Short mmCIF file of C-alpha atoms in Angstrom, two decimals:
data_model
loop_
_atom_site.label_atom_id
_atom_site.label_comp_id
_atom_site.label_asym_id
_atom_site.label_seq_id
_atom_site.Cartn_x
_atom_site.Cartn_y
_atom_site.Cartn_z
CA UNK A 1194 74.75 70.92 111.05
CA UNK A 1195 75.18 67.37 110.29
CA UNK A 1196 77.04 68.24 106.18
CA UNK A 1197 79.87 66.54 104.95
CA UNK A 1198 81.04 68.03 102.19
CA UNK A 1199 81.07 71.38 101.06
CA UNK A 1200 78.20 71.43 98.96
CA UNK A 1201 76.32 70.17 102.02
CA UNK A 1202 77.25 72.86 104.00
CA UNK A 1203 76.51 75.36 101.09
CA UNK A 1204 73.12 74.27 100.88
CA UNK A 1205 72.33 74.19 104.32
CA UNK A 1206 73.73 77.46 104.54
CA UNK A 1207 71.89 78.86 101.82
CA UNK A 1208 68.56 77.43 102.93
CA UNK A 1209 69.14 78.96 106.50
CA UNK A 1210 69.60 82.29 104.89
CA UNK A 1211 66.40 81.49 102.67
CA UNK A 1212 68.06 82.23 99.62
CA UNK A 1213 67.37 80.31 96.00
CA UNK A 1214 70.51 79.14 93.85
CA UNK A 1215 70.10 81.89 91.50
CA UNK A 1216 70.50 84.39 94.43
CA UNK A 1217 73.55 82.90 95.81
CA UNK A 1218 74.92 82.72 92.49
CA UNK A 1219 74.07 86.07 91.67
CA UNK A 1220 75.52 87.35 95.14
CA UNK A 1221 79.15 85.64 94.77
CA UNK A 1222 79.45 86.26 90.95
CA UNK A 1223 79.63 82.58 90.17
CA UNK A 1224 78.04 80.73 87.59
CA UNK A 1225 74.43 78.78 89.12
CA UNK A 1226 75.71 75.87 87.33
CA UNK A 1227 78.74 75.77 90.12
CA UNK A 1228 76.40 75.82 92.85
CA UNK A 1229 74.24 73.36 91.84
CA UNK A 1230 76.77 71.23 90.95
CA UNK A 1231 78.85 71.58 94.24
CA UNK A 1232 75.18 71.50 96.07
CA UNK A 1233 74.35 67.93 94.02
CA UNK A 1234 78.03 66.38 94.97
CA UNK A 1235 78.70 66.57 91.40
CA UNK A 1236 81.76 68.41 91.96
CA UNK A 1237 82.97 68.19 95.40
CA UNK A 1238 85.66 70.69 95.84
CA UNK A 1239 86.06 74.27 93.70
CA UNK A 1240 89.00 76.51 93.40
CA UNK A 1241 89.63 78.38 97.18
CA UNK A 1242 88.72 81.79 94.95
CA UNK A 1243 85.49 80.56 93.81
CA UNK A 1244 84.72 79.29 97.74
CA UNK A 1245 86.08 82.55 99.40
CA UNK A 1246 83.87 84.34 97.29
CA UNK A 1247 80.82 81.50 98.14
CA UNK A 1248 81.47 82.31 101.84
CA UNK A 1249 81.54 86.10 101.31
CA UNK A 1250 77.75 85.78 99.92
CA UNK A 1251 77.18 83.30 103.02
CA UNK A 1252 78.45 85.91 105.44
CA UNK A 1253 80.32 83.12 106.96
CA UNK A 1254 84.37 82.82 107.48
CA UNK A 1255 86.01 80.33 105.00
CA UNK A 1256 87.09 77.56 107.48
CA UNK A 1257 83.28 76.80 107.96
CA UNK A 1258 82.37 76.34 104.27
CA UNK A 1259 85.59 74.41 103.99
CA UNK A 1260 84.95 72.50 107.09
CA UNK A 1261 88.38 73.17 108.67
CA UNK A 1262 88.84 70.30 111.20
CA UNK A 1263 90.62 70.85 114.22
CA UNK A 1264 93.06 69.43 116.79
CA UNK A 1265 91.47 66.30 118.77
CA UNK A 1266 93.37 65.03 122.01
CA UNK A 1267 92.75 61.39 123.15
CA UNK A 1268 93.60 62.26 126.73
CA UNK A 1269 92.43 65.88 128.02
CA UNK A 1270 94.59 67.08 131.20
CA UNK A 1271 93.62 69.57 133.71
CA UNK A 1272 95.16 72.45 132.70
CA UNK A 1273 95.35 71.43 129.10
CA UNK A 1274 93.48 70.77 125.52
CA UNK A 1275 91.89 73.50 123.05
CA UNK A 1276 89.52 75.03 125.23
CA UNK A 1277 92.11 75.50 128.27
CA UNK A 1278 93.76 77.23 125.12
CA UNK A 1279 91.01 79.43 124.45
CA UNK A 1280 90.33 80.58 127.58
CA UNK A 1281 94.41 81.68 128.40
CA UNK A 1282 94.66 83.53 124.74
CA UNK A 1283 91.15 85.49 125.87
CA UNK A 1284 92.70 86.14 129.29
CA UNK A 1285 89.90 87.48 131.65
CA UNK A 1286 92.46 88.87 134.19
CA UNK A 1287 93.83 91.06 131.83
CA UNK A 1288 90.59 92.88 131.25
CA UNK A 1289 90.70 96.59 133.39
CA UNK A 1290 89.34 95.95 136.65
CA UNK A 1291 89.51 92.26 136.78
CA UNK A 1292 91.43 89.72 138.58
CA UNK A 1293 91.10 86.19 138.72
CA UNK A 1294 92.42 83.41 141.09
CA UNK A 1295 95.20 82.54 138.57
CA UNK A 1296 96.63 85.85 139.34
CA UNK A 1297 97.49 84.85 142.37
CA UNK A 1298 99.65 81.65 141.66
CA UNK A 1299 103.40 81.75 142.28
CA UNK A 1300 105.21 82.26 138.95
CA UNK A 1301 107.67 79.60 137.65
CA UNK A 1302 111.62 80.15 137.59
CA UNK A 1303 112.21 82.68 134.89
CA UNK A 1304 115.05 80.55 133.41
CA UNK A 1305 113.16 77.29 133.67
CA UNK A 1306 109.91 79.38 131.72
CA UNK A 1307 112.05 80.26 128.98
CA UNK A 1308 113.29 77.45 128.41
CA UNK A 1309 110.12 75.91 128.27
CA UNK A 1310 109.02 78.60 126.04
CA UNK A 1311 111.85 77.31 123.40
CA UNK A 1312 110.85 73.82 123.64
CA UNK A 1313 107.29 74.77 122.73
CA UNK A 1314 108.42 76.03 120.12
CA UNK A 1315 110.14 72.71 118.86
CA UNK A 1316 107.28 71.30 119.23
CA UNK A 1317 105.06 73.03 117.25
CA UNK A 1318 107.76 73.41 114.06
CA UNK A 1319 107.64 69.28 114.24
CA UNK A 1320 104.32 69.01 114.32
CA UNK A 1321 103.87 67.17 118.00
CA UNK A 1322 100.54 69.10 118.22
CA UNK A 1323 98.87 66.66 120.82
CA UNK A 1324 101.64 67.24 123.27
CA UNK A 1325 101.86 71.25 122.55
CA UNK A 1326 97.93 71.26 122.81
CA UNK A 1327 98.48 70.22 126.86
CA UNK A 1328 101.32 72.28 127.68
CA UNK A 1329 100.71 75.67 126.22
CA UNK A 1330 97.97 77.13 128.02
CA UNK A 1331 99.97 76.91 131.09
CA UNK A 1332 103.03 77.93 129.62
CA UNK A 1333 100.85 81.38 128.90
CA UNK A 1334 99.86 81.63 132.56
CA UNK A 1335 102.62 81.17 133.80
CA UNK A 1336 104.13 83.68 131.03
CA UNK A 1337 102.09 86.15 132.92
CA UNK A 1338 103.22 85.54 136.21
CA UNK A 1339 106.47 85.44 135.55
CA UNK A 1340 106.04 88.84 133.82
CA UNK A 1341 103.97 90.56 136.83
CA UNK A 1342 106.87 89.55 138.77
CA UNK A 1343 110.04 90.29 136.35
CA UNK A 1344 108.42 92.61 134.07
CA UNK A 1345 112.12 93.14 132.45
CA UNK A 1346 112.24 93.47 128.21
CA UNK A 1347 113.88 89.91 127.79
CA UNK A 1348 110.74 88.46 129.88
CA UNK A 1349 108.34 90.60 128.07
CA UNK A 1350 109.62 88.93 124.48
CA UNK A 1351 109.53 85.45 125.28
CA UNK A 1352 106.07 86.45 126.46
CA UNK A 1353 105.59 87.77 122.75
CA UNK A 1354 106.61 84.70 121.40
CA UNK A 1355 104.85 82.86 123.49
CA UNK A 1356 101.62 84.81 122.38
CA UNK A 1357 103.30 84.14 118.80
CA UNK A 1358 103.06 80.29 118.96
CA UNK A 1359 99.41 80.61 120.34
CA UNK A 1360 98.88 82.29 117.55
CA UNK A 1361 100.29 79.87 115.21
CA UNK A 1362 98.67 76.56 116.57
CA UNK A 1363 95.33 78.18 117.34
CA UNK A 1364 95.19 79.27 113.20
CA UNK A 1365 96.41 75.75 112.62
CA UNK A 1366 93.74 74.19 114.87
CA UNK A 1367 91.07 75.96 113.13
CA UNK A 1368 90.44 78.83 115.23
CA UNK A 1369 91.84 81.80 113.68
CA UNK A 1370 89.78 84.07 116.02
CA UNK A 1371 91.74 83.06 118.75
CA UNK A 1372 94.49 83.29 117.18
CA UNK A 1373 93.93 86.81 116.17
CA UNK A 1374 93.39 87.78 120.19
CA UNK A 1375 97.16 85.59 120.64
CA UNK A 1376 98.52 88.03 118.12
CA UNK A 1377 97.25 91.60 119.86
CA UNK A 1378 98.65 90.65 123.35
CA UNK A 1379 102.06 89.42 120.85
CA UNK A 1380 102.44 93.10 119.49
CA UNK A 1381 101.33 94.49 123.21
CA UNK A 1382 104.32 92.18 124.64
CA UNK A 1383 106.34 92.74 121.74
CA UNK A 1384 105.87 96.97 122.67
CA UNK A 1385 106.43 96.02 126.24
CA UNK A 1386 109.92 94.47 125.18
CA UNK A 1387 110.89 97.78 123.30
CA UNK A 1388 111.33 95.26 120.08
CA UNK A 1389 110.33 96.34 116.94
CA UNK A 1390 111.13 92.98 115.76
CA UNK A 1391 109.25 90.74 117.22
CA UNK A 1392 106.44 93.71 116.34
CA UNK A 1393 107.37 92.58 112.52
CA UNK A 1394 107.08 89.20 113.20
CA UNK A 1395 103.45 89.82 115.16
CA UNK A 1396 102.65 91.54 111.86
CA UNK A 1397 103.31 88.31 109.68
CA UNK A 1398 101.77 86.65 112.08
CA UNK A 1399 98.70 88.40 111.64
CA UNK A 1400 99.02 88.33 108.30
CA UNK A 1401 98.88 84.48 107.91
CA UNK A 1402 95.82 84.95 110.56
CA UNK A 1403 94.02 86.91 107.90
CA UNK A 1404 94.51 84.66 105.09
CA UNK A 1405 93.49 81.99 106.53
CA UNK A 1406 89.96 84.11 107.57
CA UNK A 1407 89.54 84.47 103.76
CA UNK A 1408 90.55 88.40 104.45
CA UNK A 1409 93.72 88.49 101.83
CA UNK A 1410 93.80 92.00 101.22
CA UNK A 1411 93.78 93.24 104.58
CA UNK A 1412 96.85 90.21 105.01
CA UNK A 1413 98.78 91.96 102.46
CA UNK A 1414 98.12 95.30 103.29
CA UNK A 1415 99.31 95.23 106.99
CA UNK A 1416 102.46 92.72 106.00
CA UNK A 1417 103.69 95.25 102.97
CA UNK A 1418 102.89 98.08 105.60
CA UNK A 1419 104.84 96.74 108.28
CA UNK A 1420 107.86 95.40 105.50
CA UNK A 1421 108.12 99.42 104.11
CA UNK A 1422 108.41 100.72 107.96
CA UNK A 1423 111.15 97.93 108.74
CA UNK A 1424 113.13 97.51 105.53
CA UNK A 1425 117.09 97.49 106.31
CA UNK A 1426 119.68 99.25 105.12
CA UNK A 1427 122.03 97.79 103.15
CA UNK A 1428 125.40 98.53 104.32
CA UNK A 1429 124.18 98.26 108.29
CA UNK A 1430 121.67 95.77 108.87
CA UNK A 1431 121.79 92.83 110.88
CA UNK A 1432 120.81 89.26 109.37
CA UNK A 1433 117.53 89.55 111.78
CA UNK A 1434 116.32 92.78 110.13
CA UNK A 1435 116.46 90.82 107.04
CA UNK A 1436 115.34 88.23 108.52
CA UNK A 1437 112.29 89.33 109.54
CA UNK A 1438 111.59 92.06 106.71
CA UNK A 1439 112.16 88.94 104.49
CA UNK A 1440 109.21 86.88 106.52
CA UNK A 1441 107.01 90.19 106.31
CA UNK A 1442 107.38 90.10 102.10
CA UNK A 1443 106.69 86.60 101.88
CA UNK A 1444 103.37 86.97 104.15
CA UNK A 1445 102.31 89.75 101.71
CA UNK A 1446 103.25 87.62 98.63
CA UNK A 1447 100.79 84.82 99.41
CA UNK A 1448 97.85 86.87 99.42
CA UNK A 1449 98.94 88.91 96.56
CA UNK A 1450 98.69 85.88 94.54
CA UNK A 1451 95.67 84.62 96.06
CA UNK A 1452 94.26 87.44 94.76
CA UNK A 1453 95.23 86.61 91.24
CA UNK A 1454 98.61 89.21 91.53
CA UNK A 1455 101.05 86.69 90.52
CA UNK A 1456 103.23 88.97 89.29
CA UNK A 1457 102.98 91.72 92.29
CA UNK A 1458 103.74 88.31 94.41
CA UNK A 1459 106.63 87.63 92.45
CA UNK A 1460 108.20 91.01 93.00
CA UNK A 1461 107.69 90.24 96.62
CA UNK A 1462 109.41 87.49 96.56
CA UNK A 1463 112.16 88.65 94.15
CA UNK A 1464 113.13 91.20 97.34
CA UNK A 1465 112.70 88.28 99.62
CA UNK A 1466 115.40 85.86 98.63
CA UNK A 1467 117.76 88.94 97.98
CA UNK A 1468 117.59 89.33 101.55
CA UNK A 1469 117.62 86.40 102.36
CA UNK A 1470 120.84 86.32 100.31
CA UNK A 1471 122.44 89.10 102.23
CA UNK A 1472 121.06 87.53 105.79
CA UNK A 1473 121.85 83.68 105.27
CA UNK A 1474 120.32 81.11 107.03
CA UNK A 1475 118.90 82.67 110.28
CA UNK A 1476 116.76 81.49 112.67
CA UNK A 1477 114.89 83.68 115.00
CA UNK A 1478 111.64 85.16 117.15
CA UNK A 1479 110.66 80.90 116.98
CA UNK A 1480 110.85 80.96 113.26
CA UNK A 1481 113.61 80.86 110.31
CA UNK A 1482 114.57 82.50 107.03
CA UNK A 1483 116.63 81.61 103.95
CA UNK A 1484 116.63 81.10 100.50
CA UNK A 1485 115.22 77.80 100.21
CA UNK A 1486 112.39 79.23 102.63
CA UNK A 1487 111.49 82.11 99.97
CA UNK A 1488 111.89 79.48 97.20
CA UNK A 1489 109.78 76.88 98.69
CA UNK A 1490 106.79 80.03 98.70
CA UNK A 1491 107.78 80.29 94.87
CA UNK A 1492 106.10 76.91 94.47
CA UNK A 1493 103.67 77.59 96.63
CA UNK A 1494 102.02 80.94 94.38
CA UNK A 1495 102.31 79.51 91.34
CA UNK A 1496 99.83 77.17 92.47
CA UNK A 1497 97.50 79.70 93.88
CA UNK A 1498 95.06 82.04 91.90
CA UNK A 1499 92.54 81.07 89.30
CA UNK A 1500 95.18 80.81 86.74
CA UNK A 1501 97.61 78.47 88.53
CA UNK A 1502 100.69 77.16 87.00
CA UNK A 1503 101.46 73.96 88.45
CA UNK A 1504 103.99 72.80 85.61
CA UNK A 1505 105.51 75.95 86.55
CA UNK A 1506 105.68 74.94 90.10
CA UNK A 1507 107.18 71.99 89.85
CA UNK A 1508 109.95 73.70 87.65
CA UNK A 1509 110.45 75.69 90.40
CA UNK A 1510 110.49 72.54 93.13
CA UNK A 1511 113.38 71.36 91.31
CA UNK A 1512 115.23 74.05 92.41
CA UNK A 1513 114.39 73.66 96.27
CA UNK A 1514 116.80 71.05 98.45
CA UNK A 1515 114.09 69.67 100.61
CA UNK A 1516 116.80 68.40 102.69
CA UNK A 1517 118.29 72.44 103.92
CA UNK A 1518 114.72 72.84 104.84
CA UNK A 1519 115.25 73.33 108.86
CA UNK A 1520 111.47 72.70 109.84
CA UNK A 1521 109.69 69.71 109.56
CA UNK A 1522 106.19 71.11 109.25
CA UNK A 1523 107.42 73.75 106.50
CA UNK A 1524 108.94 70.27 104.72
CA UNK A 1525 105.17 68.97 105.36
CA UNK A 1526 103.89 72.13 103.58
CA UNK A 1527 105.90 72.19 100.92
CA UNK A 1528 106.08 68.62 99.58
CA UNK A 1529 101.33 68.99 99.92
CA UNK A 1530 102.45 71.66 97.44
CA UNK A 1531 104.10 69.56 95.33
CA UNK A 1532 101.68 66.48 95.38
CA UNK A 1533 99.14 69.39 94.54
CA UNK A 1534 101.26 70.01 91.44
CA UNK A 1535 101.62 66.57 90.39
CA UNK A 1536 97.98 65.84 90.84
CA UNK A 1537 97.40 68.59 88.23
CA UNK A 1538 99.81 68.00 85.68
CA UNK A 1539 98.10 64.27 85.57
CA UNK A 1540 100.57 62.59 88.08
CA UNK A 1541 97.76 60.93 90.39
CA UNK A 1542 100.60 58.49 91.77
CA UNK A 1543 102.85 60.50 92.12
CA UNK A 1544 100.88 63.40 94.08
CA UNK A 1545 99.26 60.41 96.02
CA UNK A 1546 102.53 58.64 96.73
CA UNK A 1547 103.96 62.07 98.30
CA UNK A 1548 101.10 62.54 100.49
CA UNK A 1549 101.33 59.34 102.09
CA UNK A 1550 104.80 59.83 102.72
CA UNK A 1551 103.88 63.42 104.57
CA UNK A 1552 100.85 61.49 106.60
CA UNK A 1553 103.49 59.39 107.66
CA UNK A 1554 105.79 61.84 108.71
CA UNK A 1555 103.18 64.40 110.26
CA UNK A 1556 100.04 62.53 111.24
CA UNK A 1557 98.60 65.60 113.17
CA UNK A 1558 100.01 68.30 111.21
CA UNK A 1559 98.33 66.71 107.60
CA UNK A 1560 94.34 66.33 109.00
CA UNK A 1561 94.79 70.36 109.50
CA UNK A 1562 95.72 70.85 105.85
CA UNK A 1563 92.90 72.38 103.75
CA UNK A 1564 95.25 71.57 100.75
CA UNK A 1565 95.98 68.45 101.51
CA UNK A 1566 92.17 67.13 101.69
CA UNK A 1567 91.50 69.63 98.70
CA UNK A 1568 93.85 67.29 96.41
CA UNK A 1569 92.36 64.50 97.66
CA UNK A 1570 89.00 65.21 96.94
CA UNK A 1571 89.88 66.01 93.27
CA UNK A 1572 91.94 62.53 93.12
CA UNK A 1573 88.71 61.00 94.87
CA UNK A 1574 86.78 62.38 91.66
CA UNK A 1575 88.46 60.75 89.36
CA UNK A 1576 89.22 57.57 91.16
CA UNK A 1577 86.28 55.30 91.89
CA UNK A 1578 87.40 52.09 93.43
CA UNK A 1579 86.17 51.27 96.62
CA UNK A 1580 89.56 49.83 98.29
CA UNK A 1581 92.73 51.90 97.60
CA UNK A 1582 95.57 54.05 99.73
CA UNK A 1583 93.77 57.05 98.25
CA UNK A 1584 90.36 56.20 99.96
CA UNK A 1585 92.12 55.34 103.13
CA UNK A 1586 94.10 58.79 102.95
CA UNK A 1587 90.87 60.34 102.30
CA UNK A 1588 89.42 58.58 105.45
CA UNK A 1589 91.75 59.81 107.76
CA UNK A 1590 91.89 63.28 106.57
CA UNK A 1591 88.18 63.60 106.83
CA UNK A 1592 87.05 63.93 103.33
CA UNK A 1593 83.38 62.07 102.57
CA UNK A 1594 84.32 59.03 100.96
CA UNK A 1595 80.37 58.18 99.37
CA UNK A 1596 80.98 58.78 95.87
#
């Protein structure tokens, strides 16, 4: 499929399934004047309900209608890049009955693994995805090695986080179906390693997984699930049950409001930052929790739903310090929010001048970022000259620059 934009890829969709306009319209409960539109490149973007809902009637996942790019290496190593990734998340040795030639390697020094495990982990949370792209299919195999040969509970959840960041970067490179297979041999690991933990944090995993597969109630039906069976008591937990019973109610929240519950998502969130009150700032399992973290996903629904509130969310980014924010790529995340906000609320300069700042920051991270190309295509719709920062931002992050 040679498509561009979305409405090229609707169209060529639609025509493979042989349907008419009408049809598709009728099928995702949209208005035929949206699809033609979007088909004609009169409107070149639409709001992520209105496309989930597209792809639903498509019978195709949402990154394909949205064109989800993914994570491009200039130099491709032996035992790295995305599809040395692929195949050591879908693990053919680990099928019953199976064993392959990597089986057989020597495993790695179990300190020297785990460290290398934590440095991985770095690397994805500052958005160095090139590097991490090369080094983390080995760090799986040899993950299993060194767990065939020191199958003890510490081994078994570094091997869960390990799983855990495969997860993350696959969904981040644009192939949530791997990343779903990273997250069932995370909670496999994470039962290995008697943890129910690192279980929670496979959950939220999984849950961010689903959204991003356009499945949001199933993503907050297993994170609220997995929250009620974890929640802490109050007078004995530890600041990682909060932690992670905090990370579970803010996976739940997103989707919640995705789903046009703003106010269920709210309540989520509400328990959130009391815990994360009670916890503090923690870091664990290869992530982090605190206040600013739950506040930063306060911006973040009140720009999501049909009925978005992005005065509201920049009320609410007033109340975030950027600077306590302990990962670089959740920085990244939220200050796309906030150029999101700005774009709506008739700030073009400002929402443009933020995103250029991000790009500079996280070149790699940004091209992944749905969002961030979203706002851009709305700013390209308004904003007609031929030579400006916003077409060259628009370049780089993919988004079809013939208007």
């Amino acid at each position: 499929m040679n498509a561009t934009t979305i409405g090229d890829r609707i169209r060529s969709l639609r025509e493979f399934r042989d349907h008419t306009q009408e049809e598709l319209a009728e099928q995702a409960g949209v208005s035929v004047d949206t699809i033609r539109k979007l088909e004609q490149n009169r409107r070149l973007t639409a709001r992520i309900n209105t496309l989930r809902v597209i792809a639903r009637a498509l019978d195709v996942q949402l990154e394909r209608l949205l064109g989800q790019p993914t994570v491009m290496t200039r130099v491709v190593s032996d035992d790295g890049g995305l599809i040395a990734l692929r195949d050591a998340i879908q693990d053919i040795g680990s099928l019953p009955g199976l064993r392959t030639a990597d089986d057989l390697e020597d495993p790695p020094d179990e300190t020297t693994w785990v460290t290398s495990v934590d440095e991985a982990v770095k690397a994805y949370w500052t958005g160095n995805y090139s590097d991490l792209s090369h080094t983390l299919p080995l760090l799986l195999r040899d993950g299993r090695a060194v767990a065939r040969e020191t199958p003890t509970e510490g081994v078994w959840r570094q091997l869960a986080l390990a799983y855990q960041l495969a997860a993350s970067f696959a969904t981040q490179a644009g192939h949530p179906d791997w990343a779903f297979a990273a997250v069932e041999k995370q909670l496999a690991a994470a039962r290995k390693a008697s943890d129910p933990l690192m279980e929670g944090m496979g959950v939220s995993t999984l849950s961010w997984v689903l959204l991003r597969q356009g499945r949001w109630e199933q993503a907050q039906a297993v994170a609220e699930q997995k929250a009620d069976s974890l929640e802490p008591s109050i007078r004995r937990a530890t600041p990682e049950q909060y932690a992670v019973y905090g990370n579970l109610l803010i996976a739940a929240a997103t989707p919640a409001a995705r789903s046009g519950n703003r106010e269920g998502a709210l309540e989520l969130l509400n328990l959130a930052e009391s815990a994360a009150t009670r916890s503090g700032p923690v870091s664990m399992y290869g992530s982090a929790f605190s206040v600013t973290d739950v506040r930063t996903q306060k911006v973040n629904i009140a720009l999501a739903g049909q009925d978005n509130k992005p005065a509201e969310a920049l009320r609410l980014s007033a109340g975030v310090d950027v600077e306590a924010i302990t990962r670089p790529i959740h920085s990244a995340a939220h200050r796309v929010d906030v150029s999101q906000a700005r774009y709506q609320t008739g700030d073009s300069d400002g929402a443009l001048r933020t995103l250029l700042e991000v790009e500079a920051e996280q070149p790699e991270w940004i091209r992944l970022q749905t969002l961030a190309a979203a706002t851009v295509r709305e700013m390209l719709e308004a904003e007609r000259r031929k030579n400006s920062p916003l077409r060259s931002l628009a370049a780089r992050l993919g988004v079809d620059p013939t208007l």
